[in-house]
mmCIF file of C-alpha atoms in Angstrom:
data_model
loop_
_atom_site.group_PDB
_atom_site.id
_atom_site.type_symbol
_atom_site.label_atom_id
_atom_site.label_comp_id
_atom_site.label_asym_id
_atom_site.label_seq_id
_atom_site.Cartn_x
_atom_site.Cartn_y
_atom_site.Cartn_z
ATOM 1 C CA UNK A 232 -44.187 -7.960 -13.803
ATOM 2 C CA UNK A 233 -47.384 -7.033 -15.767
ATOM 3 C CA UNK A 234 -47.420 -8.735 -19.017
ATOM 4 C CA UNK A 235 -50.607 -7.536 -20.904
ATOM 5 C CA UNK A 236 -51.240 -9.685 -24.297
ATOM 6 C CA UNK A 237 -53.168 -7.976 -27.241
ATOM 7 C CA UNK A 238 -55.027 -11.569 -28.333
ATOM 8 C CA UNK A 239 -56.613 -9.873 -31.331
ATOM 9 C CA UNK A 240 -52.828 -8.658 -32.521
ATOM 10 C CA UNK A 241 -51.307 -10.422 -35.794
ATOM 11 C CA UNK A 242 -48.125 -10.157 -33.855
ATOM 12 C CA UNK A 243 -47.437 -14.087 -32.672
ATOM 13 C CA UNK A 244 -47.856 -14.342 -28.947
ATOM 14 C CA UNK A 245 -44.868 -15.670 -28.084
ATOM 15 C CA UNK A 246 -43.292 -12.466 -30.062
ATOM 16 C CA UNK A 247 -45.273 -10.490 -27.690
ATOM 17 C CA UNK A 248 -44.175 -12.093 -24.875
ATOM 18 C CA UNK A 249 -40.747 -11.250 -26.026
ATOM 19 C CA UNK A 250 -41.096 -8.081 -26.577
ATOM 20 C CA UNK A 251 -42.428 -7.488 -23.250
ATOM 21 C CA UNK A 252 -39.751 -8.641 -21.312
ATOM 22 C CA UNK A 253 -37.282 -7.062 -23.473
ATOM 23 C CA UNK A 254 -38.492 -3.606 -22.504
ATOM 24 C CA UNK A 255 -39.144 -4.536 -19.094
ATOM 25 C CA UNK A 256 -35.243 -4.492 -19.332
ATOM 26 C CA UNK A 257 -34.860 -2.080 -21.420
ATOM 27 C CA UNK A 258 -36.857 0.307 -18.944
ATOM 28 C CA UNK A 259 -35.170 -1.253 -15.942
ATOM 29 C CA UNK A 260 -38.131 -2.799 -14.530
ATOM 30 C CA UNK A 261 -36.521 -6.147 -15.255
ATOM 31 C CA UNK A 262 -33.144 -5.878 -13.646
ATOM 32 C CA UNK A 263 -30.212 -8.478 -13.608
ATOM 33 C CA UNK A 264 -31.192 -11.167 -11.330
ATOM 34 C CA UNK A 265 -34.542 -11.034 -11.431
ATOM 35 C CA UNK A 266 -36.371 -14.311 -11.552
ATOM 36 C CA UNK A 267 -39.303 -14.833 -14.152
ATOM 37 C CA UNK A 268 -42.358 -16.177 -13.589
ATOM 38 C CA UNK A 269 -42.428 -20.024 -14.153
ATOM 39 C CA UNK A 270 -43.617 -21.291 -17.587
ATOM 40 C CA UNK A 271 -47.020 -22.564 -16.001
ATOM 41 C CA UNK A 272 -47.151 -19.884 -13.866
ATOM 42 C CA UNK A 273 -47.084 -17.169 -16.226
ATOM 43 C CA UNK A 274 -48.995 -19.077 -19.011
ATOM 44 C CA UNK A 275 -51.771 -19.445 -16.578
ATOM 45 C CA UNK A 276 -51.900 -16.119 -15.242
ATOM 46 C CA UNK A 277 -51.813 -14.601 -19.158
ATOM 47 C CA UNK A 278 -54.306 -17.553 -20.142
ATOM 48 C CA UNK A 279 -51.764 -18.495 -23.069
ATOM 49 C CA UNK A 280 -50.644 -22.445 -23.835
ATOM 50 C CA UNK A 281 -47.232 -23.142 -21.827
ATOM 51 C CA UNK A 282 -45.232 -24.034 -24.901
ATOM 52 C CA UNK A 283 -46.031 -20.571 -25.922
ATOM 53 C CA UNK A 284 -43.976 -18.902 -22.671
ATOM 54 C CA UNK A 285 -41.476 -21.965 -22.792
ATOM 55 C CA UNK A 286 -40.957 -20.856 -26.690
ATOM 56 C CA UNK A 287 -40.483 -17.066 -26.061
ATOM 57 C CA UNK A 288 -38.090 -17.870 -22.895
ATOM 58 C CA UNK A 289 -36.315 -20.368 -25.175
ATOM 59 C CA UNK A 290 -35.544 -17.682 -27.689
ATOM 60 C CA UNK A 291 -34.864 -14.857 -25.021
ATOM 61 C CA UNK A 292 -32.372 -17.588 -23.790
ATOM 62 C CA UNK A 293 -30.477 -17.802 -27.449
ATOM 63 C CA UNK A 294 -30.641 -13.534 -27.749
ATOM 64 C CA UNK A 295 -28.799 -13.208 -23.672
ATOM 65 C CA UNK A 296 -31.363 -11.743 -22.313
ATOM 66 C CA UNK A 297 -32.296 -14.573 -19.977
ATOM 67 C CA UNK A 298 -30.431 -17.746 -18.505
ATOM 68 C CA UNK A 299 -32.015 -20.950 -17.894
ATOM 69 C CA UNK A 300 -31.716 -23.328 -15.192
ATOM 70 C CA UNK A 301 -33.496 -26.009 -13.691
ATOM 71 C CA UNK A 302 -33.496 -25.412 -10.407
ATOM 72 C CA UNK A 303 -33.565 -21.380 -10.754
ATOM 73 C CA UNK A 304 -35.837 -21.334 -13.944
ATOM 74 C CA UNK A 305 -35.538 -18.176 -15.740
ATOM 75 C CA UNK A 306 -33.688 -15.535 -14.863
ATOM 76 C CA UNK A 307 -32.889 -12.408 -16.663
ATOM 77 C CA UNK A 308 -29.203 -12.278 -17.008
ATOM 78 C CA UNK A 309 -28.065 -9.316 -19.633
ATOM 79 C CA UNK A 310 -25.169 -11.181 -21.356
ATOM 80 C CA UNK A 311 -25.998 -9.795 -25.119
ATOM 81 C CA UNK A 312 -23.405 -9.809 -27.173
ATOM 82 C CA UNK A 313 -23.131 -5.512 -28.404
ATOM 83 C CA UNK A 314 -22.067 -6.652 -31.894
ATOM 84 C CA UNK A 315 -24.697 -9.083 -32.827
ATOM 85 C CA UNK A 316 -27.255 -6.808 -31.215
ATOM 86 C CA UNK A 317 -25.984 -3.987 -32.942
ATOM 87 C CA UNK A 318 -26.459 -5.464 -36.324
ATOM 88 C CA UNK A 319 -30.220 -7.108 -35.568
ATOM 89 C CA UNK A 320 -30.744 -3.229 -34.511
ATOM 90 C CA UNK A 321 -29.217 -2.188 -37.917
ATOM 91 C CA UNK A 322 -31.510 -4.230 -39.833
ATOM 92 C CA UNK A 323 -34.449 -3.297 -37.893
ATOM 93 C CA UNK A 324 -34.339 0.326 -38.640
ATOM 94 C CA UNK A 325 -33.230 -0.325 -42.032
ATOM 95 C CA UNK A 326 -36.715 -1.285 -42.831
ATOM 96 C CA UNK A 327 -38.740 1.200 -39.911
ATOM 97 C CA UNK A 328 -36.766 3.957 -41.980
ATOM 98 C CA UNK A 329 -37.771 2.694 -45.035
ATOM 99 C CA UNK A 330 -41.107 3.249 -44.459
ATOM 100 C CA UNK A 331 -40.451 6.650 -42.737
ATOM 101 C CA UNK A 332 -39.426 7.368 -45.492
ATOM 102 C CA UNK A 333 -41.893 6.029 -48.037
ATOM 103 C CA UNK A 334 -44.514 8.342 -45.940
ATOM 104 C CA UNK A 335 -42.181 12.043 -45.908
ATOM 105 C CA UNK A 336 -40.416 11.355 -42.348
ATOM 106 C CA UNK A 337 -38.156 13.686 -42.342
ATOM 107 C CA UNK A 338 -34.694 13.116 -40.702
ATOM 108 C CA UNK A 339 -34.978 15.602 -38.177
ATOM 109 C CA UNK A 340 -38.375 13.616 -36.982
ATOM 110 C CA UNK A 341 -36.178 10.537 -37.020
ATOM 111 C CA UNK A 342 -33.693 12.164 -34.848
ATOM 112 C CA UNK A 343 -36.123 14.194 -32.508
ATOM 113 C CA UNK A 344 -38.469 10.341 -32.152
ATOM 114 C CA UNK A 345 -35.352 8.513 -31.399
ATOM 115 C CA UNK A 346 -33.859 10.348 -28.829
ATOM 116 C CA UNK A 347 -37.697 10.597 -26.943
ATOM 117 C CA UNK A 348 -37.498 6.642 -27.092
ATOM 118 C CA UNK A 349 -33.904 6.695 -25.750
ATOM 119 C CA UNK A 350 -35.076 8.970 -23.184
ATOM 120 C CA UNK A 351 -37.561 6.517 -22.080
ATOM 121 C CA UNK A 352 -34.659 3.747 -21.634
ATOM 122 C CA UNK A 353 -32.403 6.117 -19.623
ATOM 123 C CA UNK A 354 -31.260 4.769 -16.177
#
């Protein structure tokens, strides 16, 4: 798993770290099963503070995109529940569209960008 870090983002590094893993799934290089990096391990081979990765696997944890266990550590385990993901995706593209809009985006340029991300995600 490469997990590349943009330290001069003003996204929060844990979000990153997120985000990272999330499409790792998404694009099926993460599959079900798959064991992450330790918390040390992966802080020290990112060169990020520990309760950074422990905070981002924490919340990937509450979302169902990874269990947690002691003896495993974490392991990505795609348990999301459709409904509540469907609604944090609802709000998310509220706002993206908002600003599409705000700057001419038309809604066949929605359409046409959405289904070349979707394509991306296709297994």
């Amino acid at each position: 798993m490469v997990i590349e870090i943009d330290f001069q983002s003003d996204e929060a590094l844990y979000t990153q770290l997120m985000n990272q893993i999330i499409m790792g799934i998404a694009t099926s290089r993460l599959q079900e099963g798959d064991p992450l990096p330790s918390v040390r391990q992966l802080a020290d081979t990112i060169g990020i503070n520990m309760h950074t990765v422990n905070k981002a696997y924490s919340l990937l944890r509450q979302e169902g995109f990874v269990s947690i266990d002691r003896r495993k550590g974490a392991v990505i385990c795609l348990d999301v529940d459709k409904l509540r993901a469907m609604e944090e995706l609802k709000q998310n593209l509220r706002v993206a569209l908002a600003r599409g809009c705000c700057n001419n985006v038309t809604r066949e340029e929605v359409h046409s960008l959405i289904d070349e991300i979707l394509d991306e995600y296709e297994k």
